[in-house]
PDB file of C-alpha atoms in Angstrom:
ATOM      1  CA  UNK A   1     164.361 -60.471 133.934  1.00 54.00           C
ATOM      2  CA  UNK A   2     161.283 -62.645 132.734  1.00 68.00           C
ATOM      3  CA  UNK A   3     157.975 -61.713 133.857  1.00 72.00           C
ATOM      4  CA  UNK A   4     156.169 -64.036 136.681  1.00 79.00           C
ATOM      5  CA  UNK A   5     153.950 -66.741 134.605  1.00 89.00           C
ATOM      6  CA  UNK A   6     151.194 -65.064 136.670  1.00 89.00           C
ATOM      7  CA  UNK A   7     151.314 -61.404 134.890  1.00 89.00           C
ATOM      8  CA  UNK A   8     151.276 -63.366 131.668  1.00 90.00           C
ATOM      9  CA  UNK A   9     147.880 -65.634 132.480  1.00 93.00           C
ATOM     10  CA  UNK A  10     146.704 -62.259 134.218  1.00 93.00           C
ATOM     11  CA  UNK A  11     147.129 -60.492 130.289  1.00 93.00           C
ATOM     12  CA  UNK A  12     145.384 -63.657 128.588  1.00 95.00           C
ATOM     13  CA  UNK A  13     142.668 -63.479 130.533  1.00 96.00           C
ATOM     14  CA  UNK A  14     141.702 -59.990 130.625  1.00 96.00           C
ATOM     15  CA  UNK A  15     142.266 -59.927 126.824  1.00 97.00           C
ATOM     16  CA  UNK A  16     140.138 -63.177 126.466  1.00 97.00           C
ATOM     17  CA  UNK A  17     137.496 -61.834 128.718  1.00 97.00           C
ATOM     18  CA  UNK A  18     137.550 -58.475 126.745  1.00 98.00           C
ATOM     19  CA  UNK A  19     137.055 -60.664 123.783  1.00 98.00           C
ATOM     20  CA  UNK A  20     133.927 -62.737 125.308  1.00 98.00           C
ATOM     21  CA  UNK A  21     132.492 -59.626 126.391  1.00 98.00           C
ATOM     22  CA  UNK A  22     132.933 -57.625 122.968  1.00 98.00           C
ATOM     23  CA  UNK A  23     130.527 -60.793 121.523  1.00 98.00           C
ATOM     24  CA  UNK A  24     128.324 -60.904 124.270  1.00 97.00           C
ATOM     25  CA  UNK A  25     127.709 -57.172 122.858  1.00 97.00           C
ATOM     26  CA  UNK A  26     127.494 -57.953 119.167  1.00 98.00           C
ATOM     27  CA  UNK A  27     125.153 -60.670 120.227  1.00 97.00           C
ATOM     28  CA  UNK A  28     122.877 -59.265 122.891  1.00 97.00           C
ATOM     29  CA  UNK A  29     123.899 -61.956 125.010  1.00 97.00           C
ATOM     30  CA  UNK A  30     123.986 -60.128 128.489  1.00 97.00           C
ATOM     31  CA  UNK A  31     125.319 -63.379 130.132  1.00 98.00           C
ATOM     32  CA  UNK A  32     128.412 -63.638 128.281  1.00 98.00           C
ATOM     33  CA  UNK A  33     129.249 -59.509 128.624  1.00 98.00           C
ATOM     34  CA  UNK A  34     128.654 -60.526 132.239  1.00 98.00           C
ATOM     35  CA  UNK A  35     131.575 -63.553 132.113  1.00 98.00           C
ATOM     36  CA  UNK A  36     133.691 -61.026 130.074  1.00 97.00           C
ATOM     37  CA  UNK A  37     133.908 -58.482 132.604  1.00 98.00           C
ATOM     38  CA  UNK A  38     134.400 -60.923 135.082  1.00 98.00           C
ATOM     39  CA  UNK A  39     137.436 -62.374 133.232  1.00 97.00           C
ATOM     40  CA  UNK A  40     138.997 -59.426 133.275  1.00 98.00           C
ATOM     41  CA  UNK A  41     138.054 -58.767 136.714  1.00 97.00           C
ATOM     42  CA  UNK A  42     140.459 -62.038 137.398  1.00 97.00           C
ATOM     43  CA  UNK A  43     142.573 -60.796 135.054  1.00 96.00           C
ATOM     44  CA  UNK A  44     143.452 -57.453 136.269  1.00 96.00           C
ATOM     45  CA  UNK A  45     144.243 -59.939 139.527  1.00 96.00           C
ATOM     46  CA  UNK A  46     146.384 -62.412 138.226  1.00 94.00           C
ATOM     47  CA  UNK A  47     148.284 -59.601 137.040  1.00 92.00           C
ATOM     48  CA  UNK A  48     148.701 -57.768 139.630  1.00 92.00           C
ATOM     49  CA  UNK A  49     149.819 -60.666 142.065  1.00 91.00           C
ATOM     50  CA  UNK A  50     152.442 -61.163 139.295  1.00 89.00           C
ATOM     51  CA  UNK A  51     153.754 -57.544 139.915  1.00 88.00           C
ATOM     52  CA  UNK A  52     153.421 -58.300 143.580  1.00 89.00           C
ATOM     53  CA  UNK A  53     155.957 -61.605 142.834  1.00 87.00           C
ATOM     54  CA  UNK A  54     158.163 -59.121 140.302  1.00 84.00           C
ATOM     55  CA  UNK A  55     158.472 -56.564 142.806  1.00 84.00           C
ATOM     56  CA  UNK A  56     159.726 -59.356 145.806  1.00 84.00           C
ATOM     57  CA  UNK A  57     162.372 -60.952 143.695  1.00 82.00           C
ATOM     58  CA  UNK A  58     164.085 -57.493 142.827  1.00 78.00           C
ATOM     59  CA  UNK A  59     164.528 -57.156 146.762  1.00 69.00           C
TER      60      UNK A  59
END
Protein backbone atom coordinates (compact mmCIF):
# COMPACT_ATOMS: atom_id res chain seq x y z
CA UNK A 1 0.00 0.00 0.00
CA UNK A 2 1.34 3.57 -1.07
CA UNK A 3 2.08 5.97 1.53
CA UNK A 4 -0.48 9.11 2.05
CA UNK A 5 1.03 12.13 -0.23
CA UNK A 6 1.08 13.80 3.22
CA UNK A 7 3.97 11.49 4.92
CA UNK A 8 5.87 12.14 1.73
CA UNK A 9 5.62 16.30 1.81
CA UNK A 10 6.00 15.70 5.72
CA UNK A 11 9.79 13.86 4.73
CA UNK A 12 10.62 16.78 2.13
CA UNK A 13 10.15 19.21 4.38
CA UNK A 14 11.85 18.15 7.40
CA UNK A 15 14.80 17.13 5.16
CA UNK A 16 14.63 20.60 3.38
CA UNK A 17 14.34 22.39 6.64
CA UNK A 18 17.30 20.27 8.04
CA UNK A 19 19.07 21.45 4.99
CA UNK A 20 18.21 25.38 5.50
CA UNK A 21 19.12 25.05 8.96
CA UNK A 22 22.58 23.14 8.41
CA UNK A 23 23.46 26.65 6.21
CA UNK A 24 22.00 28.91 8.49
CA UNK A 25 24.91 27.23 10.73
CA UNK A 26 27.74 27.33 8.22
CA UNK A 27 26.69 30.88 7.70
CA UNK A 28 25.94 32.38 11.08
CA UNK A 29 22.71 33.26 9.83
CA UNK A 30 20.53 32.68 13.05
CA UNK A 31 17.34 33.54 11.01
CA UNK A 32 17.56 30.86 8.60
CA UNK A 33 18.59 27.99 11.53
CA UNK A 34 15.43 29.52 12.98
CA UNK A 35 13.17 28.70 9.52
CA UNK A 36 15.04 25.30 9.46
CA UNK A 37 13.88 24.10 12.64
CA UNK A 38 10.66 25.34 11.99
CA UNK A 39 10.41 23.34 8.71
CA UNK A 40 10.94 20.46 10.32
CA UNK A 41 8.73 21.36 13.05
CA UNK A 42 5.91 21.21 10.05
CA UNK A 43 7.51 18.46 8.87
CA UNK A 44 7.50 16.10 11.67
CA UNK A 45 3.50 17.22 11.29
CA UNK A 46 2.74 16.59 7.91
CA UNK A 47 4.10 13.34 8.61
CA UNK A 48 2.53 12.36 11.22
CA UNK A 49 -1.09 13.32 9.96
CA UNK A 50 -0.03 11.02 7.06
CA UNK A 51 0.39 8.07 9.57
CA UNK A 52 -2.81 9.25 11.13
CA UNK A 53 -4.52 8.82 7.28
CA UNK A 54 -2.29 5.30 6.89
CA UNK A 55 -3.47 4.01 10.03
CA UNK A 56 -7.56 4.87 9.10
CA UNK A 57 -7.49 3.24 5.73
CA UNK A 58 -6.06 -0.16 7.16
CA UNK A 59 -9.36 -0.17 9.38
Amino acid sequence: MPMDKDRVKGAATRTGGKMKQAAGEMMGDTKMQTEGKMDQAKGKAQNAMGSAKDALKKK
